[in-house]
């Protein structure tokens, strides 16, 4: 899955892209203190008619917000680090078809339908609102996550948690 570019990220032209195109990222040399997160906002950036019901959209938004908070709190404090605001959008969700996966598992011993998600996240200086870190991340859950193949949104939830882990790695970098 390729990282998305919705125009949400303020500094897309400054971002480096991974070899496989699944992640684009930027990290300024300005130190960030992940324990001084002033706010975390997550929005839905997919069309409402994309087939994801309201309650499931709310669940996925909550999953990403909780994962970002958990991963930021797990990072060490940074003396002199700037307080930040984290903004994220969910730009793509690929659910799985559990019935299809049951059938392919029976006949082929492997579920074929994979799911995942794509997000764009920016970490802004809480005072100046300048980007300190940005990331566009897309993730198809690997076939080894067998249990995620039999719940429509389990793969998307795993992908959102993976995005939060990648954000934590980006925040822990020095520059």
PDB file of N, CA and C in Angstrom, residues 81-167:
ATOM      1  N   UNK A  81      12.824  19.736  25.444  1.00  0.00           N
ATOM      2  CA  UNK A  81      11.987  19.431  24.285  1.00  0.00           C
ATOM      3  C   UNK A  81      10.763  20.334  24.241  1.00  0.00           C
ATOM      4  N   UNK A  82      10.323  20.625  23.037  1.00  0.00           N
ATOM      5  CA  UNK A  82       9.179  21.508  22.850  1.00  0.00           C
ATOM      6  C   UNK A  82       7.864  20.777  23.093  1.00  0.00           C
ATOM      7  N   UNK A  83       6.877  21.477  23.686  1.00  0.00           N
ATOM      8  CA  UNK A  83       5.529  20.910  23.762  1.00  0.00           C
ATOM      9  C   UNK A  83       4.933  20.855  22.352  1.00  0.00           C
ATOM     10  N   UNK A  84       4.097  19.857  22.103  1.00  0.00           N
ATOM     11  CA  UNK A  84       3.597  19.634  20.758  1.00  0.00           C
ATOM     12  C   UNK A  84       2.085  19.418  20.720  1.00  0.00           C
ATOM     13  N   UNK A  85       1.576  19.567  19.514  1.00  0.00           N
ATOM     14  CA  UNK A  85       0.207  19.237  19.166  1.00  0.00           C
ATOM     15  C   UNK A  85       0.316  18.185  18.076  1.00  0.00           C
ATOM     16  N   UNK A  86      -0.443  17.102  18.195  1.00  0.00           N
ATOM     17  CA  UNK A  86      -0.403  16.047  17.189  1.00  0.00           C
ATOM     18  C   UNK A  86      -1.744  16.016  16.463  1.00  0.00           C
ATOM     19  N   UNK A  87      -1.663  16.086  15.143  1.00  0.00           N
ATOM     20  CA  UNK A  87      -2.858  16.037  14.303  1.00  0.00           C
ATOM     21  C   UNK A  87      -2.704  14.864  13.344  1.00  0.00           C
ATOM     22  N   UNK A  88      -3.774  14.100  13.191  1.00  0.00           N
ATOM     23  CA  UNK A  88      -3.723  12.940  12.307  1.00  0.00           C
ATOM     24  C   UNK A  88      -5.018  12.821  11.524  1.00  0.00           C
ATOM     25  N   UNK A  89      -4.908  12.229  10.348  1.00  0.00           N
ATOM     26  CA  UNK A  89      -6.085  11.899   9.556  1.00  0.00           C
ATOM     27  C   UNK A  89      -5.945  10.462   9.073  1.00  0.00           C
ATOM     28  N   UNK A  90      -7.049   9.755   9.096  1.00  0.00           N
ATOM     29  CA  UNK A  90      -7.102   8.419   8.525  1.00  0.00           C
ATOM     30  C   UNK A  90      -7.524   8.608   7.079  1.00  0.00           C
ATOM     31  N   UNK A  91      -6.654   8.238   6.161  1.00  0.00           N
ATOM     32  CA  UNK A  91      -6.884   8.531   4.745  1.00  0.00           C
ATOM     33  C   UNK A  91      -7.334   7.327   3.928  1.00  0.00           C
ATOM     34  N   UNK A  92      -7.148   6.141   4.483  1.00  0.00           N
ATOM     35  CA  UNK A  92      -7.559   4.943   3.750  1.00  0.00           C
ATOM     36  C   UNK A  92      -7.753   3.803   4.730  1.00  0.00           C
ATOM     37  N   UNK A  93      -8.807   3.040   4.533  1.00  0.00           N
ATOM     38  CA  UNK A  93      -9.051   1.838   5.317  1.00  0.00           C
ATOM     39  C   UNK A  93      -9.432   0.728   4.354  1.00  0.00           C
ATOM     40  N   UNK A  94      -8.722  -0.376   4.456  1.00  0.00           N
ATOM     41  CA  UNK A  94      -9.033  -1.566   3.665  1.00  0.00           C
ATOM     42  C   UNK A  94      -9.499  -2.630   4.646  1.00  0.00           C
ATOM     43  N   UNK A  95     -10.795  -2.880   4.656  1.00  0.00           N
ATOM     44  CA  UNK A  95     -11.317  -3.929   5.532  1.00  0.00           C
ATOM     45  C   UNK A  95     -11.180  -5.268   4.816  1.00  0.00           C
ATOM     46  N   UNK A  96     -11.334  -6.334   5.570  1.00  0.00           N
ATOM     47  CA  UNK A  96     -11.281  -7.666   4.969  1.00  0.00           C
ATOM     48  C   UNK A  96     -12.693  -8.232   4.899  1.00  0.00           C
ATOM     49  N   UNK A  97     -12.851  -9.195   4.040  1.00  0.00           N
ATOM     50  CA  UNK A  97     -14.115  -9.906   3.922  1.00  0.00           C
ATOM     51  C   UNK A  97     -13.937 -11.233   4.655  1.00  0.00           C
ATOM     52  N   UNK A  98     -14.428 -11.337   5.906  1.00  0.00           N
ATOM     53  CA  UNK A  98     -14.219 -12.563   6.674  1.00  0.00           C
ATOM     54  C   UNK A  98     -14.757 -13.816   5.979  1.00  0.00           C
ATOM     55  N   UNK A  99     -15.905 -13.706   5.308  1.00  0.00           N
ATOM     56  CA  UNK A  99     -16.477 -14.876   4.632  1.00  0.00           C
ATOM     57  C   UNK A  99     -15.568 -15.356   3.500  1.00  0.00           C
ATOM     58  N   UNK A 100     -15.034 -14.418   2.721  1.00  0.00           N
ATOM     59  CA  UNK A 100     -14.101 -14.782   1.657  1.00  0.00           C
ATOM     60  C   UNK A 100     -12.865 -15.461   2.233  1.00  0.00           C
ATOM     61  N   UNK A 101     -12.373 -14.938   3.331  1.00  0.00           N
ATOM     62  CA  UNK A 101     -11.174 -15.519   3.939  1.00  0.00           C
ATOM     63  C   UNK A 101     -11.433 -16.910   4.506  1.00  0.00           C
ATOM     64  N   UNK A 102     -12.628 -17.154   5.022  1.00  0.00           N
ATOM     65  CA  UNK A 102     -12.955 -18.502   5.486  1.00  0.00           C
ATOM     66  C   UNK A 102     -12.935 -19.464   4.300  1.00  0.00           C
ATOM     67  N   UNK A 103     -13.562 -19.049   3.203  1.00  0.00           N
ATOM     68  CA  UNK A 103     -13.588 -19.911   2.011  1.00  0.00           C
ATOM     69  C   UNK A 103     -12.192 -20.174   1.457  1.00  0.00           C
ATOM     70  N   UNK A 104     -11.387 -19.122   1.321  1.00  0.00           N
ATOM     71  CA  UNK A 104     -10.035 -19.333   0.770  1.00  0.00           C
ATOM     72  C   UNK A 104      -9.169 -20.129   1.733  1.00  0.00           C
ATOM     73  N   UNK A 105      -9.420 -20.012   3.029  1.00  0.00           N
ATOM     74  CA  UNK A 105      -8.662 -20.810   4.000  1.00  0.00           C
ATOM     75  C   UNK A 105      -8.995 -22.284   3.864  1.00  0.00           C
ATOM     76  N   UNK A 106     -10.262 -22.576   3.624  1.00  0.00           N
ATOM     77  CA  UNK A 106     -10.685 -23.963   3.478  1.00  0.00           C
ATOM     78  C   UNK A 106     -10.099 -24.570   2.212  1.00  0.00           C
ATOM     79  N   UNK A 107     -10.152 -23.832   1.114  1.00  0.00           N
ATOM     80  CA  UNK A 107      -9.721 -24.386  -0.165  1.00  0.00           C
ATOM     81  C   UNK A 107      -8.230 -24.200  -0.454  1.00  0.00           C
ATOM     82  N   UNK A 108      -7.649 -23.123   0.019  1.00  0.00           N
ATOM     83  CA  UNK A 108      -6.247 -22.832  -0.292  1.00  0.00           C
ATOM     84  C   UNK A 108      -5.340 -22.856   0.933  1.00  0.00           C
ATOM     85  N   UNK A 109      -5.900 -23.054   2.095  1.00  0.00           N
ATOM     86  CA  UNK A 109      -5.239 -23.057   3.409  1.00  0.00           C
ATOM     87  C   UNK A 109      -4.680 -21.699   3.809  1.00  0.00           C
ATOM     88  N   UNK A 110      -4.964 -20.667   3.028  1.00  0.00           N
ATOM     89  CA  UNK A 110      -4.489 -19.329   3.340  1.00  0.00           C
ATOM     90  C   UNK A 110      -5.593 -18.320   3.028  1.00  0.00           C
ATOM     91  N   UNK A 111      -5.907 -17.423   3.965  1.00  0.00           N
ATOM     92  CA  UNK A 111      -6.871 -16.367   3.637  1.00  0.00           C
ATOM     93  C   UNK A 111      -6.213 -15.338   2.721  1.00  0.00           C
ATOM     94  N   UNK A 112      -6.869 -14.996   1.626  1.00  0.00           N
ATOM     95  CA  UNK A 112      -6.264 -14.105   0.635  1.00  0.00           C
ATOM     96  C   UNK A 112      -6.536 -12.626   0.880  1.00  0.00           C
ATOM     97  N   UNK A 113      -7.676 -12.312   1.447  1.00  0.00           N
ATOM     98  CA  UNK A 113      -8.060 -10.912   1.614  1.00  0.00           C
ATOM     99  C   UNK A 113      -7.261 -10.288   2.747  1.00  0.00           C
ATOM    100  N   UNK A 114      -6.469  -9.261   2.434  1.00  0.00           N
ATOM    101  CA  UNK A 114      -5.654  -8.559   3.429  1.00  0.00           C
ATOM    102  C   UNK A 114      -6.270  -7.200   3.679  1.00  0.00           C
ATOM    103  N   UNK A 115      -6.109  -6.694   4.843  1.00  0.00           N
ATOM    104  CA  UNK A 115      -6.612  -5.364   5.157  1.00  0.00           C
ATOM    105  C   UNK A 115      -5.486  -4.479   5.628  1.00  0.00           C
ATOM    106  N   UNK A 116      -5.803  -3.236   5.861  1.00  0.00           N
ATOM    107  CA  UNK A 116      -4.803  -2.300   6.344  1.00  0.00           C
ATOM    108  C   UNK A 116      -5.374  -0.910   6.409  1.00  0.00           C
ATOM    109  N   UNK A 117      -4.500   0.058   6.551  1.00  0.00           N
ATOM    110  CA  UNK A 117      -4.929   1.452   6.651  1.00  0.00           C
ATOM    111  C   UNK A 117      -3.773   2.371   6.283  1.00  0.00           C
ATOM    112  N   UNK A 118      -4.136   3.606   5.962  1.00  0.00           N
ATOM    113  CA  UNK A 118      -3.143   4.649   5.690  1.00  0.00           C
ATOM    114  C   UNK A 118      -3.515   5.874   6.514  1.00  0.00           C
ATOM    115  N   UNK A 119      -2.498   6.551   7.017  1.00  0.00           N
ATOM    116  CA  UNK A 119      -2.696   7.753   7.826  1.00  0.00           C
ATOM    117  C   UNK A 119      -1.680   8.815   7.439  1.00  0.00           C
ATOM    118  N   UNK A 120      -2.006  10.034   7.775  1.00  0.00           N
ATOM    119  CA  UNK A 120      -1.058  11.139   7.698  1.00  0.00           C
ATOM    120  C   UNK A 120      -1.066  11.797   9.068  1.00  0.00           C
ATOM    121  N   UNK A 121       0.125  12.016   9.623  1.00  0.00           N
ATOM    122  CA  UNK A 121       0.250  12.555  10.976  1.00  0.00           C
ATOM    123  C   UNK A 121       1.272  13.677  10.966  1.00  0.00           C
ATOM    124  N   UNK A 122       0.933  14.772  11.640  1.00  0.00           N
ATOM    125  CA  UNK A 122       1.923  15.835  11.808  1.00  0.00           C
ATOM    126  C   UNK A 122       2.016  16.210  13.281  1.00  0.00           C
ATOM    127  N   UNK A 123       3.250  16.467  13.696  1.00  0.00           N
ATOM    128  CA  UNK A 123       3.555  16.891  15.052  1.00  0.00           C
ATOM    129  C   UNK A 123       3.997  18.339  14.940  1.00  0.00           C
ATOM    130  N   UNK A 124       3.223  19.220  15.546  1.00  0.00           N
ATOM    131  CA  UNK A 124       3.475  20.651  15.425  1.00  0.00           C
ATOM    132  C   UNK A 124       3.943  21.232  16.750  1.00  0.00           C
ATOM    133  N   UNK A 125       4.831  22.229  16.673  1.00  0.00           N
ATOM    134  CA  UNK A 125       5.214  22.986  17.858  1.00  0.00           C
ATOM    135  C   UNK A 125       3.947  23.622  18.424  1.00  0.00           C
ATOM    136  N   UNK A 126       3.694  23.433  19.704  1.00  0.00           N
ATOM    137  CA  UNK A 126       2.449  23.909  20.312  1.00  0.00           C
ATOM    138  C   UNK A 126       2.310  25.428  20.267  1.00  0.00           C
ATOM    139  N   UNK A 127       3.417  26.161  20.196  1.00  0.00           N
ATOM    140  CA  UNK A 127       3.345  27.619  20.175  1.00  0.00           C
ATOM    141  C   UNK A 127       3.338  28.189  18.760  1.00  0.00           C
ATOM    142  N   UNK A 128       4.222  27.695  17.910  1.00  0.00           N
ATOM    143  CA  UNK A 128       4.354  28.273  16.567  1.00  0.00           C
ATOM    144  C   UNK A 128       3.536  27.537  15.507  1.00  0.00           C
ATOM    145  N   UNK A 129       3.110  26.315  15.830  1.00  0.00           N
ATOM    146  CA  UNK A 129       2.390  25.430  14.902  1.00  0.00           C
ATOM    147  C   UNK A 129       3.218  25.070  13.662  1.00  0.00           C
ATOM    148  N   UNK A 130       4.539  25.146  13.787  1.00  0.00           N
ATOM    149  CA  UNK A 130       5.431  24.718  12.720  1.00  0.00           C
ATOM    150  C   UNK A 130       5.659  23.210  12.826  1.00  0.00           C
ATOM    151  N   UNK A 131       5.744  22.500  11.695  1.00  0.00           N
ATOM    152  CA  UNK A 131       5.962  21.048  11.738  1.00  0.00           C
ATOM    153  C   UNK A 131       7.317  20.683  12.333  1.00  0.00           C
ATOM    154  N   UNK A 132       7.289  19.807  13.320  1.00  0.00           N
ATOM    155  CA  UNK A 132       8.515  19.268  13.897  1.00  0.00           C
ATOM    156  C   UNK A 132       8.748  17.839  13.414  1.00  0.00           C
ATOM    157  N   UNK A 133       7.669  17.177  13.068  1.00  0.00           N
ATOM    158  CA  UNK A 133       7.744  15.829  12.494  1.00  0.00           C
ATOM    159  C   UNK A 133       6.460  15.597  11.701  1.00  0.00           C
ATOM    160  N   UNK A 134       6.589  14.893  10.601  1.00  0.00           N
ATOM    161  CA  UNK A 134       5.434  14.556   9.765  1.00  0.00           C
ATOM    162  C   UNK A 134       5.626  13.161   9.225  1.00  0.00           C
ATOM    163  N   UNK A 135       4.501  12.502   8.999  1.00  0.00           N
ATOM    164  CA  UNK A 135       4.587  11.138   8.510  1.00  0.00           C
ATOM    165  C   UNK A 135       3.327  10.785   7.732  1.00  0.00           C
ATOM    166  N   UNK A 136       3.516  10.173   6.591  1.00  0.00           N
ATOM    167  CA  UNK A 136       2.429   9.536   5.851  1.00  0.00           C
ATOM    168  C   UNK A 136       2.782   8.061   5.855  1.00  0.00           C
ATOM    169  N   UNK A 137       1.881   7.239   6.355  1.00  0.00           N
ATOM    170  CA  UNK A 137       2.203   5.825   6.545  1.00  0.00           C
ATOM    171  C   UNK A 137       1.052   4.959   6.062  1.00  0.00           C
ATOM    172  N   UNK A 138       1.366   3.959   5.272  1.00  0.00           N
ATOM    173  CA  UNK A 138       0.374   3.001   4.796  1.00  0.00           C
ATOM    174  C   UNK A 138       0.877   1.603   5.109  1.00  0.00           C
ATOM    175  N   UNK A 139      -0.040   0.745   5.507  1.00  0.00           N
ATOM    176  CA  UNK A 139       0.377  -0.567   5.986  1.00  0.00           C
ATOM    177  C   UNK A 139      -0.688  -1.606   5.678  1.00  0.00           C
ATOM    178  N   UNK A 140      -0.328  -2.610   4.902  1.00  0.00           N
ATOM    179  CA  UNK A 140      -1.142  -3.803   4.747  1.00  0.00           C
ATOM    180  C   UNK A 140      -0.647  -4.791   5.790  1.00  0.00           C
ATOM    181  N   UNK A 141      -1.541  -5.355   6.548  1.00  0.00           N
ATOM    182  CA  UNK A 141      -1.158  -6.292   7.593  1.00  0.00           C
ATOM    183  C   UNK A 141      -0.597  -7.558   6.939  1.00  0.00           C
ATOM    184  N   UNK A 142       0.551  -8.048   7.425  1.00  0.00           N
ATOM    185  CA  UNK A 142       1.169  -9.220   6.810  1.00  0.00           C
ATOM    186  C   UNK A 142       0.323 -10.481   6.992  1.00  0.00           C
ATOM    187  N   UNK A 143       0.551 -11.424   6.138  1.00  0.00           N
ATOM    188  CA  UNK A 143      -0.201 -12.683   6.154  1.00  0.00           C
ATOM    189  C   UNK A 143      -0.002 -13.439   7.469  1.00  0.00           C
ATOM    190  N   UNK A 144       1.094 -13.148   8.171  1.00  0.00           N
ATOM    191  CA  UNK A 144       1.360 -13.825   9.447  1.00  0.00           C
ATOM    192  C   UNK A 144       0.364 -13.442  10.528  1.00  0.00           C
ATOM    193  N   UNK A 145      -0.332 -12.330  10.356  1.00  0.00           N
ATOM    194  CA  UNK A 145      -1.377 -11.918  11.307  1.00  0.00           C
ATOM    195  C   UNK A 145      -2.668 -12.635  10.930  1.00  0.00           C
ATOM    196  N   UNK A 146      -2.666 -13.934  11.125  1.00  0.00           N
ATOM    197  CA  UNK A 146      -3.741 -14.799  10.659  1.00  0.00           C
ATOM    198  C   UNK A 146      -5.102 -14.431  11.251  1.00  0.00           C
ATOM    199  N   UNK A 147      -5.159 -14.137  12.536  1.00  0.00           N
ATOM    200  CA  UNK A 147      -6.439 -13.843  13.194  1.00  0.00           C
ATOM    201  C   UNK A 147      -7.091 -12.573  12.659  1.00  0.00           C
ATOM    202  N   UNK A 148      -6.298 -11.652  12.144  1.00  0.00           N
ATOM    203  CA  UNK A 148      -6.847 -10.395  11.624  1.00  0.00           C
ATOM    204  C   UNK A 148      -7.608 -10.600  10.325  1.00  0.00           C
ATOM    205  N   UNK A 149      -7.531 -11.752   9.750  1.00  0.00           N
ATOM    206  CA  UNK A 149      -8.199 -12.034   8.481  1.00  0.00           C
ATOM    207  C   UNK A 149      -9.679 -12.377   8.637  1.00  0.00           C
ATOM    208  N   UNK A 150     -10.142 -12.526   9.875  1.00  0.00           N
ATOM    209  CA  UNK A 150     -11.499 -13.008  10.079  1.00  0.00           C
ATOM    210  C   UNK A 150     -12.386 -12.018  10.826  1.00  0.00           C
ATOM    211  N   UNK A 151     -11.944 -10.786  10.925  1.00  0.00           N
ATOM    212  CA  UNK A 151     -12.734  -9.686  11.477  1.00  0.00           C
ATOM    213  C   UNK A 151     -12.550  -8.515  10.509  1.00  0.00           C
ATOM    214  N   UNK A 152     -13.620  -7.898  10.100  1.00  0.00           N
ATOM    215  CA  UNK A 152     -13.574  -6.892   9.031  1.00  0.00           C
ATOM    216  C   UNK A 152     -12.564  -5.773   9.291  1.00  0.00           C
ATOM    217  N   UNK A 153     -12.489  -5.273  10.520  1.00  0.00           N
ATOM    218  CA  UNK A 153     -11.616  -4.120  10.786  1.00  0.00           C
ATOM    219  C   UNK A 153     -10.391  -4.430  11.640  1.00  0.00           C
ATOM    220  N   UNK A 154     -10.172  -5.686  11.983  1.00  0.00           N
ATOM    221  CA  UNK A 154      -9.012  -6.025  12.814  1.00  0.00           C
ATOM    222  C   UNK A 154      -7.705  -5.640  12.131  1.00  0.00           C
ATOM    223  N   UNK A 155      -7.616  -5.864  10.839  1.00  0.00           N
ATOM    224  CA  UNK A 155      -6.383  -5.510  10.120  1.00  0.00           C
ATOM    225  C   UNK A 155      -6.165  -4.004  10.114  1.00  0.00           C
ATOM    226  N   UNK A 156      -7.231  -3.237   9.937  1.00  0.00           N
ATOM    227  CA  UNK A 156      -7.109  -1.773   9.962  1.00  0.00           C
ATOM    228  C   UNK A 156      -6.661  -1.302  11.340  1.00  0.00           C
ATOM    229  N   UNK A 157      -7.193  -1.902  12.399  1.00  0.00           N
ATOM    230  CA  UNK A 157      -6.773  -1.524  13.747  1.00  0.00           C
ATOM    231  C   UNK A 157      -5.299  -1.843  13.972  1.00  0.00           C
ATOM    232  N   UNK A 158      -4.840  -2.999  13.497  1.00  0.00           N
ATOM    233  CA  UNK A 158      -3.412  -3.330  13.601  1.00  0.00           C
ATOM    234  C   UNK A 158      -2.564  -2.323  12.831  1.00  0.00           C
ATOM    235  N   UNK A 159      -3.037  -1.911  11.661  1.00  0.00           N
ATOM    236  CA  UNK A 159      -2.295  -0.942  10.853  1.00  0.00           C
ATOM    237  C   UNK A 159      -2.213   0.413  11.554  1.00  0.00           C
ATOM    238  N   UNK A 160      -3.290   0.827  12.211  1.00  0.00           N
ATOM    239  CA  UNK A 160      -3.282   2.107  12.930  1.00  0.00           C
ATOM    240  C   UNK A 160      -2.334   2.047  14.124  1.00  0.00           C
ATOM    241  N   UNK A 161      -2.300   0.925  14.805  1.00  0.00           N
ATOM    242  CA  UNK A 161      -1.342   0.756  15.901  1.00  0.00           C
ATOM    243  C   UNK A 161       0.090   0.767  15.378  1.00  0.00           C
ATOM    244  N   UNK A 162       0.313   0.169  14.223  1.00  0.00           N
ATOM    245  CA  UNK A 162       1.656   0.172  13.609  1.00  0.00           C
ATOM    246  C   UNK A 162       2.074   1.596  13.245  1.00  0.00           C
ATOM    247  N   UNK A 163       1.125   2.411  12.798  1.00  0.00           N
ATOM    248  CA  UNK A 163       1.433   3.805  12.469  1.00  0.00           C
ATOM    249  C   UNK A 163       1.867   4.566  13.719  1.00  0.00           C
ATOM    250  N   UNK A 164       1.206   4.310  14.836  1.00  0.00           N
ATOM    251  CA  UNK A 164       1.585   4.980  16.089  1.00  0.00           C
ATOM    252  C   UNK A 164       2.992   4.568  16.522  1.00  0.00           C
ATOM    253  N   UNK A 165       3.340   3.312  16.317  1.00  0.00           N
ATOM    254  CA  UNK A 165       4.694   2.838  16.646  1.00  0.00           C
ATOM    255  C   UNK A 165       5.723   3.551  15.758  1.00  0.00           C
ATOM    256  N   UNK A 166       5.418   3.684  14.467  1.00  0.00           N
ATOM    257  CA  UNK A 166       6.327   4.381  13.555  1.00  0.00           C
ATOM    258  C   UNK A 166       6.479   5.852  13.949  1.00  0.00           C
ATOM    259  N   UNK A 167       5.385   6.475  14.386  1.00  0.00           N
ATOM    260  CA  UNK A 167       5.463   7.859  14.840  1.00  0.00           C
ATOM    261  C   UNK A 167       6.364   7.968  16.058  1.00  0.00           C
TER     262      UNK A 167
END
